[in-house]
PDB file of C-alpha atoms in Angstrom:
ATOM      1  CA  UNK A   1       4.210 -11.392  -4.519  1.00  0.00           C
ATOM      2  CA  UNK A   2       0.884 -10.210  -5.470  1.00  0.00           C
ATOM      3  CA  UNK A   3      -1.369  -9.673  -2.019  1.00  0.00           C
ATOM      4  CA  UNK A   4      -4.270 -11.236  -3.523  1.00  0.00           C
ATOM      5  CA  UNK A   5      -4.641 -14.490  -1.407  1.00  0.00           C
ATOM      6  CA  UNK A   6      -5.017 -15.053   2.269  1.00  0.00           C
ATOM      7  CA  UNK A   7      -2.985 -13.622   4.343  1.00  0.00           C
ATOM      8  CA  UNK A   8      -1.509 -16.747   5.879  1.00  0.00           C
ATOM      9  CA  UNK A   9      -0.214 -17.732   2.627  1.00  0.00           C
ATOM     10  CA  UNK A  10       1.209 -14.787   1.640  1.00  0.00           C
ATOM     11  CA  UNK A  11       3.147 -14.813   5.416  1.00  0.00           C
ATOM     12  CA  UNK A  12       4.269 -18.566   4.833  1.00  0.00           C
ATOM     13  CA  UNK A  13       5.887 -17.630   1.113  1.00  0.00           C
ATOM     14  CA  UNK A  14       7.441 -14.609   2.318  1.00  0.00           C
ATOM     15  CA  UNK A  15       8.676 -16.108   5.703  1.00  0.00           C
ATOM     16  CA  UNK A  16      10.271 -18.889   3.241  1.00  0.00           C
ATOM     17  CA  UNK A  17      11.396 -16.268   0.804  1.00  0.00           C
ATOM     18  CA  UNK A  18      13.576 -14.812   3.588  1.00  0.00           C
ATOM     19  CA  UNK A  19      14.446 -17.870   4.879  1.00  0.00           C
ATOM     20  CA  UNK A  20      16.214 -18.437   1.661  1.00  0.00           C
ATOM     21  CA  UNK A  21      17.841 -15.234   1.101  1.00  0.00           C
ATOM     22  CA  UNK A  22      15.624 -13.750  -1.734  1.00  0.00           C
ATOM     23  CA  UNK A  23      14.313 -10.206  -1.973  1.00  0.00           C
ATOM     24  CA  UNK A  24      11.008 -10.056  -0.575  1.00  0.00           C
ATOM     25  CA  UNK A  25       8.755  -7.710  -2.693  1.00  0.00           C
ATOM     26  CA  UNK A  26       4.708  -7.223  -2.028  1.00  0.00           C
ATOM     27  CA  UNK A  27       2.665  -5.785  -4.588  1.00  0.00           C
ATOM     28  CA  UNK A  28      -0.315  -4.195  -2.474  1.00  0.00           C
ATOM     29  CA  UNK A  29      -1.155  -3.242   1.110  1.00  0.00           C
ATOM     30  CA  UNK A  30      -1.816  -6.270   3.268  1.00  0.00           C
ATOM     31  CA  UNK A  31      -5.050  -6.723   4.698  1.00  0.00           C
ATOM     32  CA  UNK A  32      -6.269  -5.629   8.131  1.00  0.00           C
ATOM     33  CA  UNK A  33      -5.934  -9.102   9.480  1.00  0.00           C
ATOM     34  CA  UNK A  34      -3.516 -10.913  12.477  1.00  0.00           C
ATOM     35  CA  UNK A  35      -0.591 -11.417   9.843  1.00  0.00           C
ATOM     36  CA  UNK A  36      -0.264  -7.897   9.058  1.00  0.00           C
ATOM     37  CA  UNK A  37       2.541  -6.845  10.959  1.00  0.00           C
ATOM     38  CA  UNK A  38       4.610 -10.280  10.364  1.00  0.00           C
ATOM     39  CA  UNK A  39       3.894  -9.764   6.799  1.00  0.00           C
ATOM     40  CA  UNK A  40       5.227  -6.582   6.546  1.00  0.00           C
ATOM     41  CA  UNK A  41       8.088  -7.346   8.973  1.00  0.00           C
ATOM     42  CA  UNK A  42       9.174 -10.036   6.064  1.00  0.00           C
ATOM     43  CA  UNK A  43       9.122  -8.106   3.152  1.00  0.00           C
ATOM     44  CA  UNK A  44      12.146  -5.761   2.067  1.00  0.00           C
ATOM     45  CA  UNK A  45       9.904  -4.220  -0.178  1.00  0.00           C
ATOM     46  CA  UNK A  46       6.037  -2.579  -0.832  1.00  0.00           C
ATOM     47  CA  UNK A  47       5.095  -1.391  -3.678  1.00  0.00           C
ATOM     48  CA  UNK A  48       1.258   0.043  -3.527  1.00  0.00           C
ATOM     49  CA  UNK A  49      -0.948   1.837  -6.155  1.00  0.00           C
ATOM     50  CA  UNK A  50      -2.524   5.669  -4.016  1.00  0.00           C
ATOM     51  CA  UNK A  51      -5.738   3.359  -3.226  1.00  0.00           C
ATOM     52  CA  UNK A  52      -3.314   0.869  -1.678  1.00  0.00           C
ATOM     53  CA  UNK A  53      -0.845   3.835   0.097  1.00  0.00           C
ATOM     54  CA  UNK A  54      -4.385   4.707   2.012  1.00  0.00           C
ATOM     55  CA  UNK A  55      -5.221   1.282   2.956  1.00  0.00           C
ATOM     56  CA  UNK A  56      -1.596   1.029   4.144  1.00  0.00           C
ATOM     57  CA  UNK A  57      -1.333   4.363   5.882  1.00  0.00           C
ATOM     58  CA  UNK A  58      -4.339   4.734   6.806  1.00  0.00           C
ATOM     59  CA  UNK A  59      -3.587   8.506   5.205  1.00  0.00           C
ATOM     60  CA  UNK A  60      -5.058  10.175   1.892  1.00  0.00           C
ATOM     61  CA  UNK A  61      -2.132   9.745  -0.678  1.00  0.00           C
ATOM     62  CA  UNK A  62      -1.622  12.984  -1.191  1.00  0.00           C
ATOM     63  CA  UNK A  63       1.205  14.273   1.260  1.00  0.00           C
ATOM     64  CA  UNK A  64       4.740  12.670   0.393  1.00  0.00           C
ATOM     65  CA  UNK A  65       5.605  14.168   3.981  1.00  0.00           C
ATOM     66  CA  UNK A  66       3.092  12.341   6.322  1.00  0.00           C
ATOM     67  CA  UNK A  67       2.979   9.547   4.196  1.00  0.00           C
ATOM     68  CA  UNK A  68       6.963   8.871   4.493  1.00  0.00           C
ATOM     69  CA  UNK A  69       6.055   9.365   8.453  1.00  0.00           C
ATOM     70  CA  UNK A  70       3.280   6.955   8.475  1.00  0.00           C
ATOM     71  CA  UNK A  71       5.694   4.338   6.407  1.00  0.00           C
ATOM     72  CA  UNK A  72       8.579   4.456   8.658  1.00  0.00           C
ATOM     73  CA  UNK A  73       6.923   3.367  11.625  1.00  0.00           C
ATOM     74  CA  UNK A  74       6.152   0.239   9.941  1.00  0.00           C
ATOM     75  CA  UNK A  75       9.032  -2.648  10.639  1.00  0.00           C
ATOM     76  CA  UNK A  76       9.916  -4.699   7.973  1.00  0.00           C
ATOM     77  CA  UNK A  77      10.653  -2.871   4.272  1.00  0.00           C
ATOM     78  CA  UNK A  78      13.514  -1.088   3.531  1.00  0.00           C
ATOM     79  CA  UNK A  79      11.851   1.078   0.230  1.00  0.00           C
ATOM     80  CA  UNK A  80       8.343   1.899  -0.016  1.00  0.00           C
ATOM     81  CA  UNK A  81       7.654   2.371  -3.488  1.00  0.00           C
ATOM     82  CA  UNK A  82       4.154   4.472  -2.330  1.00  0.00           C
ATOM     83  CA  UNK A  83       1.717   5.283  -5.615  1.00  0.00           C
ATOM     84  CA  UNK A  84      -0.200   8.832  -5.416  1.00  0.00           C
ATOM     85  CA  UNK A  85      -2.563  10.083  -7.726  1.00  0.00           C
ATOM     86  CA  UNK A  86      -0.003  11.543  -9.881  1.00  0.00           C
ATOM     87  CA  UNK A  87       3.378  10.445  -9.211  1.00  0.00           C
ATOM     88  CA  UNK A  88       5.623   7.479  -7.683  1.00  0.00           C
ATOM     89  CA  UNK A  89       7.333   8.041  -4.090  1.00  0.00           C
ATOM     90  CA  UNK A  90       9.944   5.941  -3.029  1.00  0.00           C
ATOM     91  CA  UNK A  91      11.375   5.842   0.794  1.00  0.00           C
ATOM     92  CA  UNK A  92      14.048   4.000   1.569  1.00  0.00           C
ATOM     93  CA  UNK A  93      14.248   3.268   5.410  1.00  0.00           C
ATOM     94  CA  UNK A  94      18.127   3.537   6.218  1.00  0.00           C
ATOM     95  CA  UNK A  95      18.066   7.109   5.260  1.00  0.00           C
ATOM     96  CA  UNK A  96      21.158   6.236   2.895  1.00  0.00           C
ATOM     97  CA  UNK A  97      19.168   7.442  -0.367  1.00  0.00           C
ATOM     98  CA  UNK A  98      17.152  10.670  -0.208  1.00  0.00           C
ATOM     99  CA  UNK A  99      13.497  10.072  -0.857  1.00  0.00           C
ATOM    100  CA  UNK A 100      12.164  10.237  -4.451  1.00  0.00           C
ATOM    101  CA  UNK A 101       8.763  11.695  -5.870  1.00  0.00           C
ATOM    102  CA  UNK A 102       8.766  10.593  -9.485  1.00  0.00           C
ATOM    103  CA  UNK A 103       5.744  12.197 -11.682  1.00  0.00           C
ATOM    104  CA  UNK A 104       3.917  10.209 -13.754  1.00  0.00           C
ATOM    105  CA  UNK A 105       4.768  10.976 -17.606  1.00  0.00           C
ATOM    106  CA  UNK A 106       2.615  13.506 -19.554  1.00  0.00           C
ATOM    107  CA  UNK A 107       1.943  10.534 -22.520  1.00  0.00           C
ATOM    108  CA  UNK A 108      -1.309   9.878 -22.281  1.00  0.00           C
ATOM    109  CA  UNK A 109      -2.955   7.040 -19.853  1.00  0.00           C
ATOM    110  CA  UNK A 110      -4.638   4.714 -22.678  1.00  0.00           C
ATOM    111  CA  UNK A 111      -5.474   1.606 -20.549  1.00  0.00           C
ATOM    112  CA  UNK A 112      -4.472   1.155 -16.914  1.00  0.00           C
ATOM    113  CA  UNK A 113      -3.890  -2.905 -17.244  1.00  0.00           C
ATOM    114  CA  UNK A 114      -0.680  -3.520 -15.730  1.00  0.00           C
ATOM    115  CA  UNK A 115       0.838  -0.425 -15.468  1.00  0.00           C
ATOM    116  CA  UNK A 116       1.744  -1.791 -11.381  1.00  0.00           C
ATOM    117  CA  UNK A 117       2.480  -4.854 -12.687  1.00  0.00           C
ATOM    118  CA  UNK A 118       5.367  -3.708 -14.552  1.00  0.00           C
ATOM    119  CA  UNK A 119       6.355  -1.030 -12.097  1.00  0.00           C
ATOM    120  CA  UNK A 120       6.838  -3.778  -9.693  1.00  0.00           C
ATOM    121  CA  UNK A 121       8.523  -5.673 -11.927  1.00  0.00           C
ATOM    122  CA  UNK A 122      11.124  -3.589 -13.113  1.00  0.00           C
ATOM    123  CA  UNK A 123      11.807  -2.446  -9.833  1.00  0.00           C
ATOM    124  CA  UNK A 124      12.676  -5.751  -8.440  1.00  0.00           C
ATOM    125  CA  UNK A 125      14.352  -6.789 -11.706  1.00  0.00           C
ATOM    126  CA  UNK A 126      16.545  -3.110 -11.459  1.00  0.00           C
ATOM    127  CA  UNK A 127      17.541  -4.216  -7.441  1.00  0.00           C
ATOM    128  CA  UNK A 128      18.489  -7.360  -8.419  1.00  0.00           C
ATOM    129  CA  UNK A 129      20.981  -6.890 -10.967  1.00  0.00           C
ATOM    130  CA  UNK A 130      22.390  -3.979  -8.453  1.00  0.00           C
ATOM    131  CA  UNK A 131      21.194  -0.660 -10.077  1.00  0.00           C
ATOM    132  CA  UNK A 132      21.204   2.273  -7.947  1.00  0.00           C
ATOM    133  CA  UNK A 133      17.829   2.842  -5.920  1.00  0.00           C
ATOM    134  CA  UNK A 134      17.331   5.856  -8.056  1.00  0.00           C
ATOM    135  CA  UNK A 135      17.845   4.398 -11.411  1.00  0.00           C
ATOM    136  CA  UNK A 136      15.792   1.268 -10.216  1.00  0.00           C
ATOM    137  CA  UNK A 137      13.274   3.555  -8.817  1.00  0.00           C
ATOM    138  CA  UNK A 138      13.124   5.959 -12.267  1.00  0.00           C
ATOM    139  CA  UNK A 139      12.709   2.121 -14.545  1.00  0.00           C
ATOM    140  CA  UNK A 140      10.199   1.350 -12.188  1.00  0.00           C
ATOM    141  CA  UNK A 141       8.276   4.387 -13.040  1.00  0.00           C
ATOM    142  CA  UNK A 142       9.942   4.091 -16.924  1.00  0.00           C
ATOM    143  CA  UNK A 143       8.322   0.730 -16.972  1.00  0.00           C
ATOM    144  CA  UNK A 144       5.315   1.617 -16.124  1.00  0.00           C
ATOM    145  CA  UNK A 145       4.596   4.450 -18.247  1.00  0.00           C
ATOM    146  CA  UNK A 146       5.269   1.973 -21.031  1.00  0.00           C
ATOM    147  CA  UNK A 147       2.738   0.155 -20.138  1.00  0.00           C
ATOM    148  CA  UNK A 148      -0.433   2.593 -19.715  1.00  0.00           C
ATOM    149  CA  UNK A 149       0.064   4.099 -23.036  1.00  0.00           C
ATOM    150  CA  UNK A 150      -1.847   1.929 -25.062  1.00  0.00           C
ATOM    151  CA  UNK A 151      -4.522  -0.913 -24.547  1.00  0.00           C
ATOM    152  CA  UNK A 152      -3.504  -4.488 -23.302  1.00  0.00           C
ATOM    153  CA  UNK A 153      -1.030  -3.999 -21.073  1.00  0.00           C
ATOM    154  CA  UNK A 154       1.844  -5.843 -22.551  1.00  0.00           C
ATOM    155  CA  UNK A 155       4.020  -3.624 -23.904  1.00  0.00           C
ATOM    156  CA  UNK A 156       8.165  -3.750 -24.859  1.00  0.00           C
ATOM    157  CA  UNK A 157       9.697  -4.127 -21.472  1.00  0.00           C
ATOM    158  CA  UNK A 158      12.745  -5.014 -23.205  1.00  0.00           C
ATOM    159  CA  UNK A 159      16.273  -3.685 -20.896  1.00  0.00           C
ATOM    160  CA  UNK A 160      17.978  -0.841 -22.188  1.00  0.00           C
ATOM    161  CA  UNK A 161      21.453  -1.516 -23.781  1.00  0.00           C
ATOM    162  CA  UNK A 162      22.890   0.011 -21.166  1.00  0.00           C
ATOM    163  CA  UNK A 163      21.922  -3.023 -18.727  1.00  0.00           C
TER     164      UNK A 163
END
């Protein structure tokens, strides 16, 4: 869920979104408000662009080190899917897959409009249908690049054959 409306509706969807069993998947860093922490708590995943790893660290996105420090603290998620100025860094909580810094491609960045849409996206797609956090981490980032390289931010997202 995008993290774009108040924060108790974004706590009652993913409260029920757990309630039923579904992944629970924020796109942004939830504001500095009292449903913060149960918000987070609820979510299995957060995905955040660098401006959003700040606002959720409260660290400059620029240390994959700290910044997988700062993230573990926080109950809830099981994979932070952190954005930094040049590259994608995913932390998965149960220490089960080794962290992942994934640079951005060297096509270049043509229009930003929806390149963290379809990150997000394709990651959740990739964990539901079971890939491997790596692969579903390296569409994520696939899926993305797509995106950026030209204007309008719709581009092919069409699964590989190999899906």
């Amino acid at each position: 869920m995008q993290l774009q409306q108040p924060g108790p509706a974004a706590l009652a969807a993913a409260r029920l979104g757990r309630a039923q069993g579904a992944l629970v998947v924020l796109d942004g860093a939830p504001g500095e408000d009292a449903d913060r922490a149960a918000l987070l708590a609820a979510a299995d995943v957060v995905r955040t662009d660098d401006n959003e790893t700040e606002l959720l660290t409260g660290l400059p996105a620029k240390d994959p080190a700290a910044l997988r420090d700062a993230v573990l603290k926080i109950e809830g998620p099981r994979l932070f899917a952190l954005g930094l100025p040049d590259a994608n860094y995913f932390v998965w909580r149960d220490g089960s897959v080794g962290d992942l810094l994934i640079p951005l491609g060297d096509e270049p960045v043509v229009d930003t409009t929806g390149g963290g849409d379809a990150l997000t996206a394709a990651l959740t797609v990739a964990l539901l249908r079971g890939a491997s956090p790596e692969a579903a981490a390296r569409r994520a980032v696939a899926a993305s690049g797509a995106t950026v390289t030209h204007p309008g931010g719709r581009p092919d997202l069409t699964a590989p054959a190999d899906d």
